[in-house]
PDB file of C-alpha atoms in Angstrom:
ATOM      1  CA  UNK A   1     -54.891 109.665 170.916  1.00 76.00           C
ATOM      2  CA  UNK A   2     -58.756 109.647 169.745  1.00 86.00           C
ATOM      3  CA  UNK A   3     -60.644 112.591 168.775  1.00 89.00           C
ATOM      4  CA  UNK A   4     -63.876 112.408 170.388  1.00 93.00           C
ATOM      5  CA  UNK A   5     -67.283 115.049 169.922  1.00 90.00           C
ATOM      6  CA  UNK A   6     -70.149 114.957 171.738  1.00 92.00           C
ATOM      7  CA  UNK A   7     -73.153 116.593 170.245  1.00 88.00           C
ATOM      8  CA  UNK A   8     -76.335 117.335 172.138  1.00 88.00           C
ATOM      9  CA  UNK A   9     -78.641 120.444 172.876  1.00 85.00           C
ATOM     10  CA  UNK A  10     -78.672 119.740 176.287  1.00 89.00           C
ATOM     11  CA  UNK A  11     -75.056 121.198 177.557  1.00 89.00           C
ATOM     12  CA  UNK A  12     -75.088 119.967 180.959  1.00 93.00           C
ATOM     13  CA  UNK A  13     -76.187 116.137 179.998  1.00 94.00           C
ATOM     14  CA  UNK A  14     -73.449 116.702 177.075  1.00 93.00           C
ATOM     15  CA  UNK A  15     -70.654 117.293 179.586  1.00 95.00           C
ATOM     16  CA  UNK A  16     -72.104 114.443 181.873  1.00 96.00           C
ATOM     17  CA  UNK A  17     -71.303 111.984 178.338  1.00 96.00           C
ATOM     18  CA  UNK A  18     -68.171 113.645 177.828  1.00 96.00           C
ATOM     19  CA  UNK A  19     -66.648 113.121 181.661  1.00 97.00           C
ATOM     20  CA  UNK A  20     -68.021 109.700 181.197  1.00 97.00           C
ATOM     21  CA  UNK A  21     -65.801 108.978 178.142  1.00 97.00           C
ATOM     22  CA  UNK A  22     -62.860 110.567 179.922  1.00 96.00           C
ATOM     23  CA  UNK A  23     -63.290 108.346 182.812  1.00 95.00           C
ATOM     24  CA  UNK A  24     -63.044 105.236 180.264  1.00 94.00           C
ATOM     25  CA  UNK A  25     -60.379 105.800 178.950  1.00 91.00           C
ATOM     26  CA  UNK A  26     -57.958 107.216 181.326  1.00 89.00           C
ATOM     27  CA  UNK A  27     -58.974 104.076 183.387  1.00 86.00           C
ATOM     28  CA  UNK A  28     -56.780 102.509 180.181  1.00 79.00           C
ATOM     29  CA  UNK A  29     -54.529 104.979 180.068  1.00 73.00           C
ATOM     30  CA  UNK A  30     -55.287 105.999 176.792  1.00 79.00           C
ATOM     31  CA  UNK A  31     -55.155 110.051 175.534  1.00 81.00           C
ATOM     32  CA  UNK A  32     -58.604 111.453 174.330  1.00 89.00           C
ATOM     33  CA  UNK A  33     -59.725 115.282 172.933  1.00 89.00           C
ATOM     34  CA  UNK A  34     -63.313 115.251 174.049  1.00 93.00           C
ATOM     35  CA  UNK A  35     -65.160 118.426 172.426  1.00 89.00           C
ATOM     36  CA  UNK A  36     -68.822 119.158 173.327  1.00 90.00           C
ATOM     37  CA  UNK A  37     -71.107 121.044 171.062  1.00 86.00           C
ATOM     38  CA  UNK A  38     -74.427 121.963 172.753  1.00 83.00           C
ATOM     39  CA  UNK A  39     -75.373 124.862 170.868  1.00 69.00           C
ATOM     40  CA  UNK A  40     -77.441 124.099 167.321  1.00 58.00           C
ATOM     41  CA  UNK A  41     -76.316 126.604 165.271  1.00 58.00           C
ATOM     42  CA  UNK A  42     -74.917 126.849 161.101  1.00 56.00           C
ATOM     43  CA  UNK A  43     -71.782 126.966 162.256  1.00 55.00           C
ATOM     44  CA  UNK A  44     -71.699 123.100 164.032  1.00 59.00           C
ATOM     45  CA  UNK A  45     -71.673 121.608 161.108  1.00 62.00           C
ATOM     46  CA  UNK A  46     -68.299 123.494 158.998  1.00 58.00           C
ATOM     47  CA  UNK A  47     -66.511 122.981 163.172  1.00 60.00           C
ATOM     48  CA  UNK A  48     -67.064 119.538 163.605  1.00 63.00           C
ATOM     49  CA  UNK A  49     -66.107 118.524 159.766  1.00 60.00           C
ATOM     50  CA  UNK A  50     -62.394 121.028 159.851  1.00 60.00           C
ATOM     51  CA  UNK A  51     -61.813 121.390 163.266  1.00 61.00           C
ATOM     52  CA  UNK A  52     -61.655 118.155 164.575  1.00 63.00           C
ATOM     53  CA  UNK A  53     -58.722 115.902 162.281  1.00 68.00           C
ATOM     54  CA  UNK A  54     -59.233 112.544 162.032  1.00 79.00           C
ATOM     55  CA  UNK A  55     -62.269 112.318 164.263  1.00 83.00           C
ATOM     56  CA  UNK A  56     -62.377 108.992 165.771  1.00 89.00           C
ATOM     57  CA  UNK A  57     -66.088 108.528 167.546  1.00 92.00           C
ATOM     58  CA  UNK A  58     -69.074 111.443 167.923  1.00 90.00           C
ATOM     59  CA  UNK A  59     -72.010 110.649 170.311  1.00 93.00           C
ATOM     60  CA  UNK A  60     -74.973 112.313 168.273  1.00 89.00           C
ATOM     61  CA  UNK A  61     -78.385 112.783 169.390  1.00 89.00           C
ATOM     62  CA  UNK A  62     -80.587 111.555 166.827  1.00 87.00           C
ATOM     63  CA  UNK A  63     -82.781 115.408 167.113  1.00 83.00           C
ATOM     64  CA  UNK A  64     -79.814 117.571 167.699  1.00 82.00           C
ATOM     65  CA  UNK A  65     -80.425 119.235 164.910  1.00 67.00           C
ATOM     66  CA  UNK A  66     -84.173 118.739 164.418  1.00 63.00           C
ATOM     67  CA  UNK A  67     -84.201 116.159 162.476  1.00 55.00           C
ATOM     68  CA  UNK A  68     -80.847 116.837 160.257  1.00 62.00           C
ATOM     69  CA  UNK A  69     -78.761 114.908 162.899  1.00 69.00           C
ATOM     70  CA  UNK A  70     -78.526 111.507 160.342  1.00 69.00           C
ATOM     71  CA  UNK A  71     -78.100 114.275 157.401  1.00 71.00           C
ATOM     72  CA  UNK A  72     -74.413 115.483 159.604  1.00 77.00           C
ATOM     73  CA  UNK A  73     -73.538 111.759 160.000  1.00 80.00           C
ATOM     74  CA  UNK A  74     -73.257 111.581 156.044  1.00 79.00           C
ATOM     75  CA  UNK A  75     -71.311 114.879 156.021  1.00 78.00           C
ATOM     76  CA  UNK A  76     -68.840 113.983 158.791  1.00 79.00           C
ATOM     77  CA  UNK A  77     -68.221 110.129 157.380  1.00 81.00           C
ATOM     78  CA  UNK A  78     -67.871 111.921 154.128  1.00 79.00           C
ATOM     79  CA  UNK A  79     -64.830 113.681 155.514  1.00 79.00           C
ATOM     80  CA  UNK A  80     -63.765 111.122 157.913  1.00 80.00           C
ATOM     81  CA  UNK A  81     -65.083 107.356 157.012  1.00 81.00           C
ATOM     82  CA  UNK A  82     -63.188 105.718 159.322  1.00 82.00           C
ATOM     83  CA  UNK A  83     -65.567 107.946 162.555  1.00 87.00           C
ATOM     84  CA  UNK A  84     -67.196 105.426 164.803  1.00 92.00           C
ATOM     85  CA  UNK A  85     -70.887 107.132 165.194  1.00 91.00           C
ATOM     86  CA  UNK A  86     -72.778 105.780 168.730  1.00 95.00           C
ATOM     87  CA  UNK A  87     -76.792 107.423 168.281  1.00 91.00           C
ATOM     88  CA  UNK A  88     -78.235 109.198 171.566  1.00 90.00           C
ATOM     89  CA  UNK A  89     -82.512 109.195 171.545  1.00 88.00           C
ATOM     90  CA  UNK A  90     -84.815 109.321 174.044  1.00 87.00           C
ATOM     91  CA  UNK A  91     -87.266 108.338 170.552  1.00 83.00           C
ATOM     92  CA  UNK A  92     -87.171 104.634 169.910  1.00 83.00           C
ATOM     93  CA  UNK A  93     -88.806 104.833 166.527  1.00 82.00           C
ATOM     94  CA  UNK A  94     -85.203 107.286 165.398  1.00 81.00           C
ATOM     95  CA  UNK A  95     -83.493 103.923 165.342  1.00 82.00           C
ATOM     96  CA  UNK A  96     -84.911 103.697 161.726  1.00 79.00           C
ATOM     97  CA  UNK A  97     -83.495 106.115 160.714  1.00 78.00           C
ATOM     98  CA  UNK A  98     -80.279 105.569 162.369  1.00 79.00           C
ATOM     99  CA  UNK A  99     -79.494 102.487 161.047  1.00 83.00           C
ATOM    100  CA  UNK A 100     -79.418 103.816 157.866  1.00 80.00           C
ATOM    101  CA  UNK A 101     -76.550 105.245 158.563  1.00 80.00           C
ATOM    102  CA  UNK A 102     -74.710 101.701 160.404  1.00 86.00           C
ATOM    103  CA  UNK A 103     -73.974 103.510 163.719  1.00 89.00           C
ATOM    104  CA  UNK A 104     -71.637 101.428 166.172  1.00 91.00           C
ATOM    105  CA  UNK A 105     -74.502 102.053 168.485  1.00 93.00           C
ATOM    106  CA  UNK A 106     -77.627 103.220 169.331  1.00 93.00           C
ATOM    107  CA  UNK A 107     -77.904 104.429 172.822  1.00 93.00           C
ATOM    108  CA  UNK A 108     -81.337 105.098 174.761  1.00 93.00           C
ATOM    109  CA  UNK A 109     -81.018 108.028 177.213  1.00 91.00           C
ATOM    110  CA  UNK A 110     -83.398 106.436 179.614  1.00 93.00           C
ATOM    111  CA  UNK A 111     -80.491 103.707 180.083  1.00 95.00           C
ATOM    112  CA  UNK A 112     -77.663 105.690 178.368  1.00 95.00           C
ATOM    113  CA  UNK A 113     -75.251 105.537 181.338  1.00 95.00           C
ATOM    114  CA  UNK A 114     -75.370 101.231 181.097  1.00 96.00           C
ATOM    115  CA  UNK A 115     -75.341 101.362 177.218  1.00 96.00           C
ATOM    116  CA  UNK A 116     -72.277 103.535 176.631  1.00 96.00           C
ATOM    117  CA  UNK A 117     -70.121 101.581 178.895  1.00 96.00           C
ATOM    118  CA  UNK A 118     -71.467  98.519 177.063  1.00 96.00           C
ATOM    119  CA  UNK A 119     -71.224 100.147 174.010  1.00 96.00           C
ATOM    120  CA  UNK A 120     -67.551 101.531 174.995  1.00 95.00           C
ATOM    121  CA  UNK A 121     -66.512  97.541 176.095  1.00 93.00           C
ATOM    122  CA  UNK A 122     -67.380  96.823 172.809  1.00 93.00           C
ATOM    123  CA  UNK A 123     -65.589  99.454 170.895  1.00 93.00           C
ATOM    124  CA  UNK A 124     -62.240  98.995 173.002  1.00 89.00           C
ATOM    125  CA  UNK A 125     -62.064  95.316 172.339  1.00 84.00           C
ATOM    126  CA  UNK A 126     -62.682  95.642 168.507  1.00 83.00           C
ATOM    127  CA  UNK A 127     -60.374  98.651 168.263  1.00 81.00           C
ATOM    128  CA  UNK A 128     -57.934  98.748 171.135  1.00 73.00           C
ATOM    129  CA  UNK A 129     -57.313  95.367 173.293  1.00 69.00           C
ATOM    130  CA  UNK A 130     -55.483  93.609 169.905  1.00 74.00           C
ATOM    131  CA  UNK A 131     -53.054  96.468 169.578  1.00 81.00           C
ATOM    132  CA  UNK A 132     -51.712  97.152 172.785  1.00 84.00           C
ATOM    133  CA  UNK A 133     -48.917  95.531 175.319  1.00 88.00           C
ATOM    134  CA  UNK A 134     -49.578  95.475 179.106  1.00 84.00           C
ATOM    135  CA  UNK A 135     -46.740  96.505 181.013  1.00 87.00           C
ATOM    136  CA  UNK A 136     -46.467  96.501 184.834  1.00 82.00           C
ATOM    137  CA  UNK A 137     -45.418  99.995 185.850  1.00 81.00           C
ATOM    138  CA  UNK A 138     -44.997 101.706 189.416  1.00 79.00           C
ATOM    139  CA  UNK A 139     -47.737  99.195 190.491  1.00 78.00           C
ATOM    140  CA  UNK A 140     -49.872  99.673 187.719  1.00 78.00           C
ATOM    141  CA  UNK A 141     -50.594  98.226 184.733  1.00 79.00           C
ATOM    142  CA  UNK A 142     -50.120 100.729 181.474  1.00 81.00           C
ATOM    143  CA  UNK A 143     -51.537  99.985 177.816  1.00 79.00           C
ATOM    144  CA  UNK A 144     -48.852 100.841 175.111  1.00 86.00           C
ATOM    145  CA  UNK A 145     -50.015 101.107 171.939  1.00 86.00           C
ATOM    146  CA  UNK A 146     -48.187  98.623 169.284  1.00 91.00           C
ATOM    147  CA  UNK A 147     -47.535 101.943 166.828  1.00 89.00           C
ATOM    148  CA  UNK A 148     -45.549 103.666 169.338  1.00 91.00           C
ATOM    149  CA  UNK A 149     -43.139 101.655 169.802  1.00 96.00           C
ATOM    150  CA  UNK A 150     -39.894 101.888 168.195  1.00 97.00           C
ATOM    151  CA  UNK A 151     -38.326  98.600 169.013  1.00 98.00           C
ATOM    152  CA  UNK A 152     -37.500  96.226 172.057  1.00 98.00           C
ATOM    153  CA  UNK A 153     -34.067  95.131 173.614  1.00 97.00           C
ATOM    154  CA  UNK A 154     -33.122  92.779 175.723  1.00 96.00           C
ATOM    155  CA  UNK A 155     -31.376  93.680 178.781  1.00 93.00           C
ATOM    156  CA  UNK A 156     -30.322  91.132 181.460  1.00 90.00           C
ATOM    157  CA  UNK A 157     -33.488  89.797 183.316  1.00 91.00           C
ATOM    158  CA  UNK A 158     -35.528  92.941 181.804  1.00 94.00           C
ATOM    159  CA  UNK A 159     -37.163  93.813 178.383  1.00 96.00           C
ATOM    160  CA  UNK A 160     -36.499  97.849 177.408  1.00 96.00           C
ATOM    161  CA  UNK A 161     -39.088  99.570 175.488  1.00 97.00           C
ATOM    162  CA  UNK A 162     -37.680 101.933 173.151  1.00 97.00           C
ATOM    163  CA  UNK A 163     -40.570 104.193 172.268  1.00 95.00           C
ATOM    164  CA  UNK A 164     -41.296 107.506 169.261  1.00 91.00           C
ATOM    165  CA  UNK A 165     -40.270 110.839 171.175  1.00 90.00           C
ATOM    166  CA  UNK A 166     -37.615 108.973 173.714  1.00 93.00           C
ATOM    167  CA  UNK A 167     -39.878 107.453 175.966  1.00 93.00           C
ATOM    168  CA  UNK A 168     -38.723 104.213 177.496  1.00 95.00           C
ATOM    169  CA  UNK A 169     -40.467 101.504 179.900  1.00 94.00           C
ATOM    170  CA  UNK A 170     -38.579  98.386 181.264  1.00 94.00           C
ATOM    171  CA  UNK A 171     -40.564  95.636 182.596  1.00 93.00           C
ATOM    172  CA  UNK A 172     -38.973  92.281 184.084  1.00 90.00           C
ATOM    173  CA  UNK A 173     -39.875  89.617 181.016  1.00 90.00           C
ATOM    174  CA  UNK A 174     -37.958  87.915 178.515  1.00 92.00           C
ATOM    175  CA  UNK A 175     -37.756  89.186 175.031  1.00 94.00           C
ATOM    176  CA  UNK A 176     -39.614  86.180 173.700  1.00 92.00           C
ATOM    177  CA  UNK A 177     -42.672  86.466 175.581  1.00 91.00           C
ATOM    178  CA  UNK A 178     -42.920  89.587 173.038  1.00 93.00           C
ATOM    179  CA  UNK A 179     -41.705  87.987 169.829  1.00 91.00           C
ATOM    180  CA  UNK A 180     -45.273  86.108 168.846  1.00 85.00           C
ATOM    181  CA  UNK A 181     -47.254  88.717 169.166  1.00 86.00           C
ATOM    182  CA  UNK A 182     -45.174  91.577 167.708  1.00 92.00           C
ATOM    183  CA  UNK A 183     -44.228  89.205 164.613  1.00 88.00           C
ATOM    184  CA  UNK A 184     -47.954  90.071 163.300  1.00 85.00           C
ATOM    185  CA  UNK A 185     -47.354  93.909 163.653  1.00 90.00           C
ATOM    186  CA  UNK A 186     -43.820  93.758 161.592  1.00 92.00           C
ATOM    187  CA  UNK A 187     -41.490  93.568 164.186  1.00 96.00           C
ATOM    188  CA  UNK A 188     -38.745  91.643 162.658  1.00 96.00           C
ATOM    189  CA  UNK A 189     -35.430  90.316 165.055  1.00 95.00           C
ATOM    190  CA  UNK A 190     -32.198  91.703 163.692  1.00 95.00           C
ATOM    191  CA  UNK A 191     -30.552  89.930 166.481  1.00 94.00           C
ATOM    192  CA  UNK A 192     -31.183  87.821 169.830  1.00 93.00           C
ATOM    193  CA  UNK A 193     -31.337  90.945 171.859  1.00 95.00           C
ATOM    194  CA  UNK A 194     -33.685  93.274 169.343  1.00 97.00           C
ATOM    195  CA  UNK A 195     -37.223  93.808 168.391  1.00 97.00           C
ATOM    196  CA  UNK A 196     -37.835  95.780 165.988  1.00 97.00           C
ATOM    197  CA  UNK A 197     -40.211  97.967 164.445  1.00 96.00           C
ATOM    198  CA  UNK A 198     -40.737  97.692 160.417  1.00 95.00           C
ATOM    199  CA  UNK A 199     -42.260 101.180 160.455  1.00 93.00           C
ATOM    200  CA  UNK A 200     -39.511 103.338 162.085  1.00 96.00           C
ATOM    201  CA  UNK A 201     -37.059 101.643 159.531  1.00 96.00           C
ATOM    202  CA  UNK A 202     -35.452 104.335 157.468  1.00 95.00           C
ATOM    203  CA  UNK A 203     -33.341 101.936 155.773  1.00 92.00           C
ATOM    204  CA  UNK A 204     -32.081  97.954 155.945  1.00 89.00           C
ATOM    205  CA  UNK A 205     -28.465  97.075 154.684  1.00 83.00           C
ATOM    206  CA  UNK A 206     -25.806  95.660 157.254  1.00 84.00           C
ATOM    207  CA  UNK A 207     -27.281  97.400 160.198  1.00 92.00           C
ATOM    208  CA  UNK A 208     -30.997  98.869 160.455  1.00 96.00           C
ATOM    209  CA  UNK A 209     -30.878 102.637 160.498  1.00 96.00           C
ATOM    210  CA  UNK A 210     -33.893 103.680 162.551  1.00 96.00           C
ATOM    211  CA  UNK A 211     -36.060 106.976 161.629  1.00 95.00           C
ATOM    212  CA  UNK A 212     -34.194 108.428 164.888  1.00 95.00           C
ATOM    213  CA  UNK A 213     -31.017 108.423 163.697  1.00 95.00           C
ATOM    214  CA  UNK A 214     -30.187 105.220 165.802  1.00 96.00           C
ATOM    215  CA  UNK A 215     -28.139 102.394 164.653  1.00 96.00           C
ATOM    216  CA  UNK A 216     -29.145  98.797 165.554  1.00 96.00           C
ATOM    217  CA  UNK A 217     -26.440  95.716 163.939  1.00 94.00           C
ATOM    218  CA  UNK A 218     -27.678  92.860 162.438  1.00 94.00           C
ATOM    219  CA  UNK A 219     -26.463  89.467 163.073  1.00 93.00           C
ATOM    220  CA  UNK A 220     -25.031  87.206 160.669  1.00 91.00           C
ATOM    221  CA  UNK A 221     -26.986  84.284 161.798  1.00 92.00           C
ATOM    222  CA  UNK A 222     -30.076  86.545 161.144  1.00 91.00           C
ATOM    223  CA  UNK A 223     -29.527  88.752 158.987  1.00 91.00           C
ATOM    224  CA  UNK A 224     -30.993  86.916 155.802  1.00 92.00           C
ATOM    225  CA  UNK A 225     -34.460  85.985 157.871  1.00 92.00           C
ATOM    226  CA  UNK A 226     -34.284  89.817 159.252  1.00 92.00           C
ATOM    227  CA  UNK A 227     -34.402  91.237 155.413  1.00 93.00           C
ATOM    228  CA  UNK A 228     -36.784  89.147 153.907  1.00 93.00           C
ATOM    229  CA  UNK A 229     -38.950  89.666 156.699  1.00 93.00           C
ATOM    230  CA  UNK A 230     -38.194  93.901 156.254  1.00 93.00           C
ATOM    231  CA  UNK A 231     -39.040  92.611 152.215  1.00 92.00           C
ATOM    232  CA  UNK A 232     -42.706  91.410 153.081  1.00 91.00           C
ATOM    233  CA  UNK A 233     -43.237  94.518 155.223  1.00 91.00           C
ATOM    234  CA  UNK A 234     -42.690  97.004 152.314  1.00 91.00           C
ATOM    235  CA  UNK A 235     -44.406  94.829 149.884  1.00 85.00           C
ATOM    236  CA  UNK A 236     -47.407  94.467 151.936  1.00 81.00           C
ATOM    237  CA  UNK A 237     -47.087  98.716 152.630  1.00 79.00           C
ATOM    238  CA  UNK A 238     -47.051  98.760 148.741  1.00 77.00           C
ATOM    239  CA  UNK A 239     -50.071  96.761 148.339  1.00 67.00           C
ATOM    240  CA  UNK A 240     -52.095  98.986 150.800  1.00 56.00           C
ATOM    241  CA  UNK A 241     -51.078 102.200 149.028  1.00 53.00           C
TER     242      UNK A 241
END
């Protein structure tokens, strides 16, 4: 799920952005906490910075707060650097200021309805599209993000996904259609019938004890590839730290 704010004086064209970004991302299925703050005020500042943890993506207009609005940016990517920022203005000339600041994107309000989607495409393929699997579910197709899955299994002519809190999808594939593209998110293959997840291993001996509590065997005929592979994941983890 993202944590989204929306910050501009004008309430009503505030809550027009924010039902926008709703309507983005539940076409992809995807959770979002939209907040709108339309009021200017001493407190907007301390609410946006605690309240809101991690904050993914604000929509700012460039004179919500005068002209302090590129003065919050620092303070908010001060507490969260990792916040996409997309600029509102109906002042072209703010955009020097604004850039200061490397905003995702700067969004004219004359045209803001065809520049947020655009800007929104752009944001979902950079951030999203690589880190998802499509599954075909009551005749629909679902995004499921890579990091909630807990591993895959092979069952007959179907593929189960074993997911964190219990959830499960099965979708009518092969387990190898999966196997490329997990293998670059640490899923390593403890045996013909099992993806699994490097991140919700608790620990790797004989078997793979899950963070769950749930037992998956290894395979002799894998088991050596299976560790070493469960070896570069925690060395690379290490690295990052």
């Amino acid at each position: 799920m993202w944590n989204i704010v929306v910050c501009d004086q004008d309430e009503s064209f505030g809550e027009q952005v924010g039902m926008e970004l709703f309507k983005f991302y539940s076409s992809r299925d995807f959770d979002v906490n939209i907040r709108i703050y339309p009021s200017v005020s001493p407190n907007v500042s301390p609410l946006i910075l605690q309240s809101v943890t991690p904050l993914h993506l604000i929509v700012l207009n460039t004179r919500y707060d005068g002209r302090q609005a590129c003065a919050l940016v620092k303070q908010i990517l001060d507490f969260h650097p990792r916040a996409h920022i997309f600029f509102l203005s109906e002042h072209d000339e703010d955009v020097f200021d604004a850039v200061k600041y490397h905003p995702y994107a700067f969004i004219r309000k004359q045209v803001w309805e065809t520049e947020l989607k655009d800007a929104l495409n752009n944001l979902w393929e950079a951030e999203h599209k690589g880190r998802y699997v499509y599954l075909r579910q009551n005749r629909r197709d679902i995004a499921l993000l890579i990091d909630e899955i807990m591993y895959l299994e092979s069952y007959g002519h179907y593929v189960i996904f074993h997911c964190r809190g219990g959830v499960t999808y099965r979708t009518r594939e092969k387990l190898p259609f999966y196997q490329e593209k997990l293998k670059s998110f640490y899923f390593i293959q403890p045996s013909k019938g099992y993806l699994v997840n490097c991140a919700y291993i608790d620990s790797c001996k004989n078997s793979i004890l899950l963070t769950n509590g749930e037992i998956i065997w290894c395979a002799r005929t894998r088991y050596r590839e299976a560790m070493d592979d469960y070896a570069k994941y925690l060395h690379e983890m290490k690295c990052n730290d």
